[in-house]
XYZ file of C-alpha atoms in Angstrom:
505
model
C 78.736 83.562 110.859
C 80.750 86.947 111.845
C 82.983 86.789 108.429
C 80.506 88.558 106.590
C 80.049 91.369 109.808
C 83.387 91.531 110.203
C 84.241 92.303 106.350
C 81.465 94.887 106.417
C 83.793 96.612 108.844
C 86.895 95.949 107.146
C 85.149 97.988 104.050
C 83.583 100.539 105.969
C 86.864 101.139 108.152
C 89.248 100.557 104.939
C 87.115 103.025 103.165
C 87.889 105.612 105.764
C 91.723 105.178 105.201
C 91.103 105.143 101.333
C 89.424 108.826 101.467
C 91.896 109.906 103.790
C 94.320 108.902 101.567
C 91.925 109.683 98.178
C 92.450 113.137 99.741
C 95.953 113.137 100.127
C 96.452 111.996 96.494
C 94.770 115.026 95.030
C 96.923 116.880 97.179
C 99.874 115.129 95.839
C 98.683 115.252 92.593
C 98.303 119.438 92.797
C 101.917 119.646 94.169
C 103.548 116.339 91.862
C 103.615 118.329 88.580
C 104.201 121.796 90.338
C 107.667 120.423 92.233
C 108.318 118.277 88.925
C 108.506 121.396 87.155
C 109.907 124.140 89.877
C 112.858 121.472 90.923
C 115.272 119.838 88.167
C 115.149 116.281 88.479
C 118.412 116.318 90.270
C 116.458 118.181 93.006
C 114.094 115.174 92.485
C 116.759 113.083 92.877
C 118.024 114.910 96.159
C 114.417 115.164 97.941
C 114.371 111.378 97.449
C 117.460 110.696 99.459
C 116.521 112.965 102.312
C 113.010 111.274 102.340
C 114.299 107.863 102.316
C 117.171 108.583 104.868
C 114.219 110.177 106.647
C 112.008 107.232 106.535
C 114.654 105.187 107.826
C 115.542 107.751 110.821
C 111.806 108.058 112.184
C 111.649 104.432 111.777
C 114.798 104.005 114.200
C 113.114 106.641 116.377
C 109.923 104.483 117.111
C 112.038 101.237 117.896
C 109.377 99.564 116.502
C 106.990 100.177 119.793
C 103.715 101.743 117.596
C 103.457 97.806 116.586
C 103.206 97.007 120.042
C 100.510 99.283 120.420
C 98.044 97.758 118.385
C 98.745 94.147 119.974
C 98.782 95.328 123.476
C 95.946 97.652 123.723
C 93.254 95.049 122.645
C 94.761 92.356 125.206
C 94.731 94.465 127.793
C 91.190 95.756 126.537
C 89.905 92.085 126.921
C 91.235 91.930 130.252
C 94.359 89.393 129.428
C 97.254 91.649 130.015
C 99.121 92.031 133.441
C 99.228 96.501 133.033
C 96.564 99.248 132.897
C 96.031 101.460 129.851
C 97.463 104.045 131.790
C 100.665 102.480 131.937
C 100.725 101.572 128.498
C 99.967 105.238 126.951
C 102.737 106.600 128.857
C 105.521 103.484 128.767
C 104.997 103.909 125.091
C 104.795 107.689 124.373
C 107.533 108.596 127.174
C 109.836 105.804 125.438
C 109.034 106.660 121.912
C 109.746 110.443 122.804
C 113.479 109.270 124.330
C 114.180 106.957 121.399
C 113.241 109.563 118.592
C 115.068 112.505 120.267
C 118.295 109.955 120.187
C 117.833 109.442 116.519
C 117.385 112.812 115.787
C 120.517 114.120 117.462
C 122.624 111.045 116.227
C 121.331 112.241 112.574
C 122.311 115.890 113.312
C 125.725 115.091 114.171
C 126.043 112.711 111.391
C 125.282 115.301 108.863
C 128.148 117.325 109.966
C 131.213 115.296 110.456
C 130.312 112.829 107.534
C 132.966 113.669 104.709
C 131.451 115.570 102.040
C 132.149 113.184 99.025
C 129.725 111.004 100.916
C 127.111 113.305 100.648
C 127.871 114.041 97.315
C 125.288 117.606 96.879
C 126.599 120.052 99.212
C 122.901 121.358 99.987
C 122.524 117.886 102.166
C 124.144 119.091 105.256
C 121.315 121.531 105.490
C 118.557 119.837 104.585
C 119.114 116.883 106.975
C 119.622 119.277 109.972
C 116.204 120.518 108.858
C 114.484 117.461 108.290
C 116.023 115.904 111.586
C 113.372 117.783 113.392
C 110.799 115.703 111.448
C 111.765 112.810 113.468
C 110.462 113.648 116.399
C 107.326 115.207 115.156
C 106.863 111.696 113.151
C 107.348 109.500 116.084
C 104.952 111.058 118.242
C 102.564 110.680 115.445
C 102.981 107.471 114.704
C 102.395 106.757 118.746
C 98.949 108.914 119.075
C 97.603 107.227 115.397
C 98.277 103.674 116.670
C 96.194 104.461 119.613
C 93.312 105.583 117.519
C 93.722 102.307 115.063
C 94.146 99.928 117.784
C 90.234 101.781 119.426
C 89.674 101.672 115.283
C 88.739 105.688 115.299
C 89.162 105.043 111.344
C 86.979 108.601 110.811
C 89.072 110.458 113.173
C 92.001 109.332 111.531
C 90.497 109.810 107.950
C 89.652 113.721 109.556
C 92.897 114.335 110.891
C 94.784 113.046 107.645
C 93.176 114.915 105.326
C 93.148 118.414 107.430
C 97.250 118.069 108.087
C 97.626 117.112 104.488
C 96.135 120.250 103.354
C 97.424 122.399 105.947
C 100.871 120.843 104.659
C 100.238 121.437 100.844
C 99.122 125.249 101.538
C 102.205 125.836 103.469
C 104.499 124.075 101.130
C 103.471 126.030 98.037
C 103.470 129.245 99.686
C 106.865 128.574 100.719
C 108.373 127.593 97.337
C 106.509 129.768 95.390
C 106.547 132.688 97.483
C 109.230 132.663 99.667
C 111.732 130.980 97.834
C 112.084 128.312 95.214
C 114.468 126.128 97.213
C 114.754 122.853 98.925
C 115.265 124.402 101.882
C 112.134 126.567 101.837
C 110.218 123.081 101.122
C 111.723 121.166 104.191
C 110.649 124.158 106.677
C 107.345 124.343 105.587
C 107.072 120.731 106.182
C 108.612 120.754 109.520
C 106.301 123.876 110.758
C 103.216 122.196 109.173
C 103.552 118.426 110.541
C 104.342 120.332 113.913
C 101.159 121.955 113.759
C 99.043 119.347 112.863
C 100.680 116.654 115.634
C 100.100 119.230 118.444
C 96.275 119.292 117.591
C 96.291 115.738 117.485
C 97.505 115.375 121.114
C 95.239 118.025 122.510
C 92.463 116.355 120.647
C 93.389 112.871 121.486
C 93.905 114.533 125.742
C 90.899 116.354 125.511
C 88.362 115.984 128.787
C 90.421 112.957 130.003
C 89.241 110.692 127.843
C 92.143 109.138 127.343
C 94.860 108.983 130.016
C 97.281 111.562 129.876
C 101.123 110.217 129.673
C 102.994 110.607 133.345
C 106.387 109.833 134.478
C 105.118 108.301 137.398
C 102.857 105.579 135.349
C 105.967 104.586 133.300
C 106.806 100.523 133.461
C 109.956 99.558 133.206
C 108.959 96.094 132.601
C 106.252 97.048 129.848
C 108.508 98.856 127.993
C 111.034 95.701 128.128
C 108.302 93.887 127.067
C 106.436 96.846 124.445
C 110.698 96.880 122.708
C 110.712 92.505 122.653
C 108.226 92.690 120.809
C 108.454 95.973 118.912
C 112.270 95.953 117.917
C 112.298 92.506 115.626
C 109.196 94.221 114.013
C 111.147 97.503 113.462
C 114.416 95.478 112.420
C 112.781 92.928 110.258
C 109.214 94.040 109.275
C 109.869 98.073 109.328
C 113.326 99.046 108.723
C 113.728 95.931 106.217
C 110.907 96.699 104.928
C 111.831 100.328 104.348
C 114.908 99.191 102.814
C 112.566 96.838 100.273
C 111.116 100.108 99.555
C 114.152 102.741 98.935
C 117.256 100.828 99.006
C 116.941 100.743 95.597
C 116.920 104.448 95.391
C 120.897 104.411 96.929
C 122.132 101.654 94.667
C 120.702 104.164 91.393
C 122.077 106.826 92.990
C 125.371 105.289 93.421
C 125.629 103.558 89.846
C 124.465 105.280 87.071
C 123.405 108.603 89.021
C 120.962 111.382 90.171
C 119.280 111.930 86.848
C 118.031 108.388 86.672
C 117.405 108.341 89.954
C 114.968 111.555 89.569
C 113.267 109.626 86.760
C 112.684 106.301 89.299
C 111.729 108.275 91.833
C 108.838 110.577 89.848
C 107.565 106.968 88.401
C 107.596 105.195 91.841
C 105.685 108.350 93.879
C 103.254 107.836 90.986
C 102.591 104.214 92.141
C 102.689 105.234 95.789
C 99.800 107.366 95.072
C 97.491 104.086 94.173
C 99.226 102.261 96.694
C 98.114 104.975 99.730
C 94.732 104.531 98.088
C 94.021 101.333 97.239
C 96.476 99.180 99.163
C 97.756 100.266 102.368
C 94.215 101.181 103.806
C 93.478 97.803 103.921
C 96.667 97.073 105.889
C 95.479 100.003 108.701
C 92.178 98.485 108.594
C 92.420 94.732 109.009
C 95.046 94.502 111.466
C 93.178 95.829 114.522
C 90.113 94.211 113.273
C 91.525 90.509 113.958
C 93.692 91.281 116.403
C 90.233 92.171 118.629
C 88.968 89.378 116.941
C 91.282 86.653 117.777
C 91.238 87.851 121.924
C 87.086 87.315 121.466
C 86.693 84.677 119.491
C 89.430 82.624 118.500
C 91.186 80.689 115.566
C 88.155 79.439 113.284
C 86.431 82.848 112.844
C 89.925 84.515 112.445
C 90.762 82.331 109.847
C 87.424 82.591 107.960
C 87.785 86.560 108.477
C 91.458 86.508 106.721
C 90.799 83.935 103.812
C 87.552 86.048 102.579
C 89.810 89.288 102.752
C 92.518 87.811 100.659
C 90.064 86.592 98.364
C 88.382 89.850 98.074
C 91.746 91.381 97.939
C 92.516 89.350 94.513
C 89.476 90.563 93.375
C 90.024 94.124 93.545
C 94.068 94.131 93.075
C 93.998 92.449 89.472
C 92.305 95.455 87.725
C 94.308 97.785 89.798
C 97.771 96.289 88.227
C 96.197 95.694 84.483
C 94.597 98.948 84.798
C 97.599 101.333 85.745
C 99.868 99.530 83.354
C 97.186 101.049 80.621
C 97.209 104.077 82.107
C 100.016 105.219 84.024
C 102.420 106.285 81.365
C 99.984 108.218 80.013
C 98.944 110.256 83.703
C 102.901 110.063 84.319
C 103.633 112.212 81.170
C 100.466 114.041 82.092
C 101.282 115.042 85.540
C 105.227 115.203 85.143
C 106.186 116.177 81.935
C 107.580 114.717 78.960
C 111.306 114.697 80.740
C 109.770 111.950 82.982
C 108.147 109.699 79.953
C 111.338 107.120 79.787
C 110.492 106.220 83.099
C 107.154 104.781 82.280
C 108.196 101.084 81.865
C 108.835 100.711 84.930
C 105.079 101.210 86.781
C 103.398 97.783 85.738
C 106.546 96.559 87.806
C 106.550 98.565 90.895
C 102.725 98.479 91.530
C 102.475 94.997 90.788
C 105.018 94.459 94.113
C 103.143 96.887 96.052
C 99.988 94.910 95.347
C 102.010 91.733 96.494
C 103.324 92.864 99.630
C 100.064 94.885 100.742
C 98.966 90.798 101.355
C 101.894 90.740 103.938
C 99.370 91.603 106.849
C 97.036 88.992 105.697
C 99.775 85.938 104.827
C 101.689 86.417 107.804
C 98.526 87.311 110.037
C 99.428 83.773 112.446
C 102.933 85.159 112.905
C 102.021 88.742 113.955
C 99.009 87.496 116.652
C 101.084 85.076 117.712
C 103.982 87.645 118.267
C 106.847 85.830 116.229
C 108.198 89.079 115.560
C 111.985 87.258 115.114
C 110.660 85.134 112.212
C 109.126 88.284 110.562
C 112.261 89.802 110.954
C 114.367 87.118 109.415
C 111.749 86.772 106.533
C 111.870 90.787 105.613
C 115.377 90.942 106.474
C 116.249 88.001 104.012
C 113.818 90.049 101.187
C 115.672 93.115 101.525
C 119.212 91.603 101.180
C 117.852 89.667 98.150
C 116.722 92.977 97.133
C 119.910 95.045 96.891
C 121.239 91.789 95.385
C 119.219 91.887 92.469
C 119.234 95.855 92.362
C 123.593 95.764 92.487
C 122.590 93.115 89.574
C 120.441 94.589 87.532
C 120.408 98.161 87.697
C 123.995 98.405 86.261
C 122.961 96.435 83.198
C 119.786 97.262 82.564
C 118.975 100.683 84.309
C 116.148 101.440 86.616
C 113.791 98.591 85.238
C 116.161 96.485 87.002
C 115.290 97.748 90.268
C 111.370 97.835 89.243
C 112.202 94.180 88.533
C 113.864 93.634 91.741
C 110.956 95.337 93.785
C 108.309 93.166 92.525
C 110.614 89.766 92.427
C 111.641 90.410 95.920
C 107.846 91.331 97.623
C 107.022 88.535 96.201
C 109.477 86.308 97.952
C 108.769 87.965 100.635
C 105.274 87.329 100.728
C 105.449 83.711 100.293
C 107.793 83.301 102.937
C 105.715 84.963 105.659
C 102.823 82.836 104.332
C 104.897 79.500 104.665
C 105.825 80.349 108.257
C 102.833 81.746 109.399
C 99.737 78.951 107.884
C 101.094 76.652 111.150
C 100.193 79.201 113.686
C 96.759 80.334 111.653
C 96.012 78.686 108.250
C 95.087 80.830 105.683
C 94.319 79.368 102.347
C 95.518 80.998 99.135
C 92.632 81.490 96.918
C 94.247 80.252 93.614
C 91.443 79.958 91.466
C 90.456 83.340 92.117
C 93.897 84.771 91.161
C 93.525 82.973 88.163
C 90.257 84.170 86.959
C 90.889 87.747 88.157
C 94.225 87.724 86.387
C 92.644 86.309 82.814
C 89.750 89.024 83.359
C 92.465 92.262 83.789
C 94.505 91.176 81.144
C 91.439 90.843 78.507
C 90.859 94.623 79.923
C 94.600 95.469 79.619
C 94.263 94.480 75.874
C 91.363 96.028 74.976
C 92.545 99.304 76.578
C 95.482 99.117 74.816
C 93.342 100.503 71.512
C 91.257 103.001 73.352
C 92.457 106.885 72.805
C 95.955 106.139 73.021
C 97.806 109.715 73.572
C 95.361 111.881 74.958
C 96.963 111.938 78.247
C 94.334 112.865 80.762
C 91.757 112.148 78.204
C 93.053 108.930 77.626
C 93.374 108.169 81.325
C 89.888 108.903 81.905
C 88.233 107.233 79.282
C 90.450 103.681 79.767
C 89.152 104.093 83.179
C 85.508 104.489 82.321
C 85.826 101.361 79.763
C 87.994 99.113 81.698
C 85.705 98.583 84.514
C 83.083 97.373 83.190
C 85.071 95.187 81.024
C 86.449 93.367 83.725
C 83.304 93.433 85.922
C 81.527 91.552 82.956
C 84.316 88.915 82.425
C 84.318 88.343 86.471
C 80.821 88.270 86.694
C 80.775 85.470 83.747
C 83.495 83.344 85.667
C 83.603 83.553 88.881
C 80.771 83.064 92.051
C 82.489 85.685 94.397
C 82.380 88.376 91.722
C 78.821 87.641 90.678
C 78.060 87.810 94.644
C 79.624 91.403 95.021
C 77.592 92.443 91.899
C 74.419 91.295 93.017
C 74.293 92.263 96.530
C 74.397 96.170 94.983
C 71.763 95.207 91.919
C 69.665 93.968 94.710
C 69.731 96.922 97.205
C 68.667 99.108 94.251
C 65.800 96.890 93.453
C 64.679 97.138 96.509
C 64.634 100.796 96.498
C 63.031 101.301 93.206
C 60.195 98.922 94.207
C 60.081 98.416 97.952
C 56.399 97.247 97.400
C 58.322 94.300 95.635
C 60.651 93.399 99.291
C 58.660 90.009 100.730
């Protein structure tokens, strides 16, 4: 069968994204405690507002065309499209550059003309002006990165992402600690580092004529209309509404209970995002190009089998992440961000569970992505985003930031379920309910044991609980789940062959 081979490919490529994310997380863990101590909680709240606005602006600048790259590149290479790769490169990159410049101009003007009482903090005008330059940089980067994703060049992407992160880390630390301890220095260093990184990536991408260079003469209006037809619903529905799902609560918190609670929520949420980047996002980055290519080349049965198996494996790995982070997260948050953020620790289990559920979307909604049902995706995720904002408006004024965390989990769960219901007609992806149940039981046992292991010693507690928790979960799952036993038996068998090669048949 092709499914096991495809799973190995998924594991290798996801590991590349995970390694890159891990190095990025290490860099983040260096800057996180430094920045939370250099800047006040209110400053951290301002940073979250700028980051959220920039995220939305970049999504608008891409107009969803980056999603079209993944779908059209595999189709054109399989000989099923009516366009050439040169037209695809030129049309996507020129089109995305134009839309990015337009959004940057809107943000620049908007930052100058909106009333100051809407902004709240007088620094925001200047910070939005500086950050607006990142719109063009990040939109172009998205085009380049998604072409490499479509080609499954995960090793190249891993090296690029690590190099970019550490270049940025060095410049930001120099700017903040040597030049000026202000948010202006922070965002100026970010612009310089990201611009340099994207310039280097572009030079690599188009060196030696290995890929077609963008040319205005190759820009295809009919192709661009197709890319927009596919991409705009994805931008509105999957990306922009997904961003609202992820960051809309920040605006509700800031508007209802203030910047200091927002700083607490943002710090805890950012810690969850480190885990998300290493263990969750990497799967989504790797799996979509694989099953798009599999669909174009091998059809429905192998694609369905591959996604079903991937979902089962994801469940086995996701359950201990939720339980483990619920156990070590409060100790880790205080160790990294200081005691002034300790009151934010109750939101950690809710947020990480929501992120885990969100990580299933690329699998549960695979039929919708493959069949270009972008308007259905748009309707589902827009509804989820609206539901999230509504829940936040109800819960945050009553129970504070824990209400925003609960809304995150509920909204992500509803969105994932809706994608699965809508997509199963196009590509059946059975849910492994028994695997979910067994993994939940094993993770729950692990959590109950870990709560009594070395409490109150911060990073030492984190390390010890990880070392104790992993064997507990593996042991329980090996006893009650066949897939887990198979995952454990394979490396043991390989180890035995290495130790006793003479016994190999």
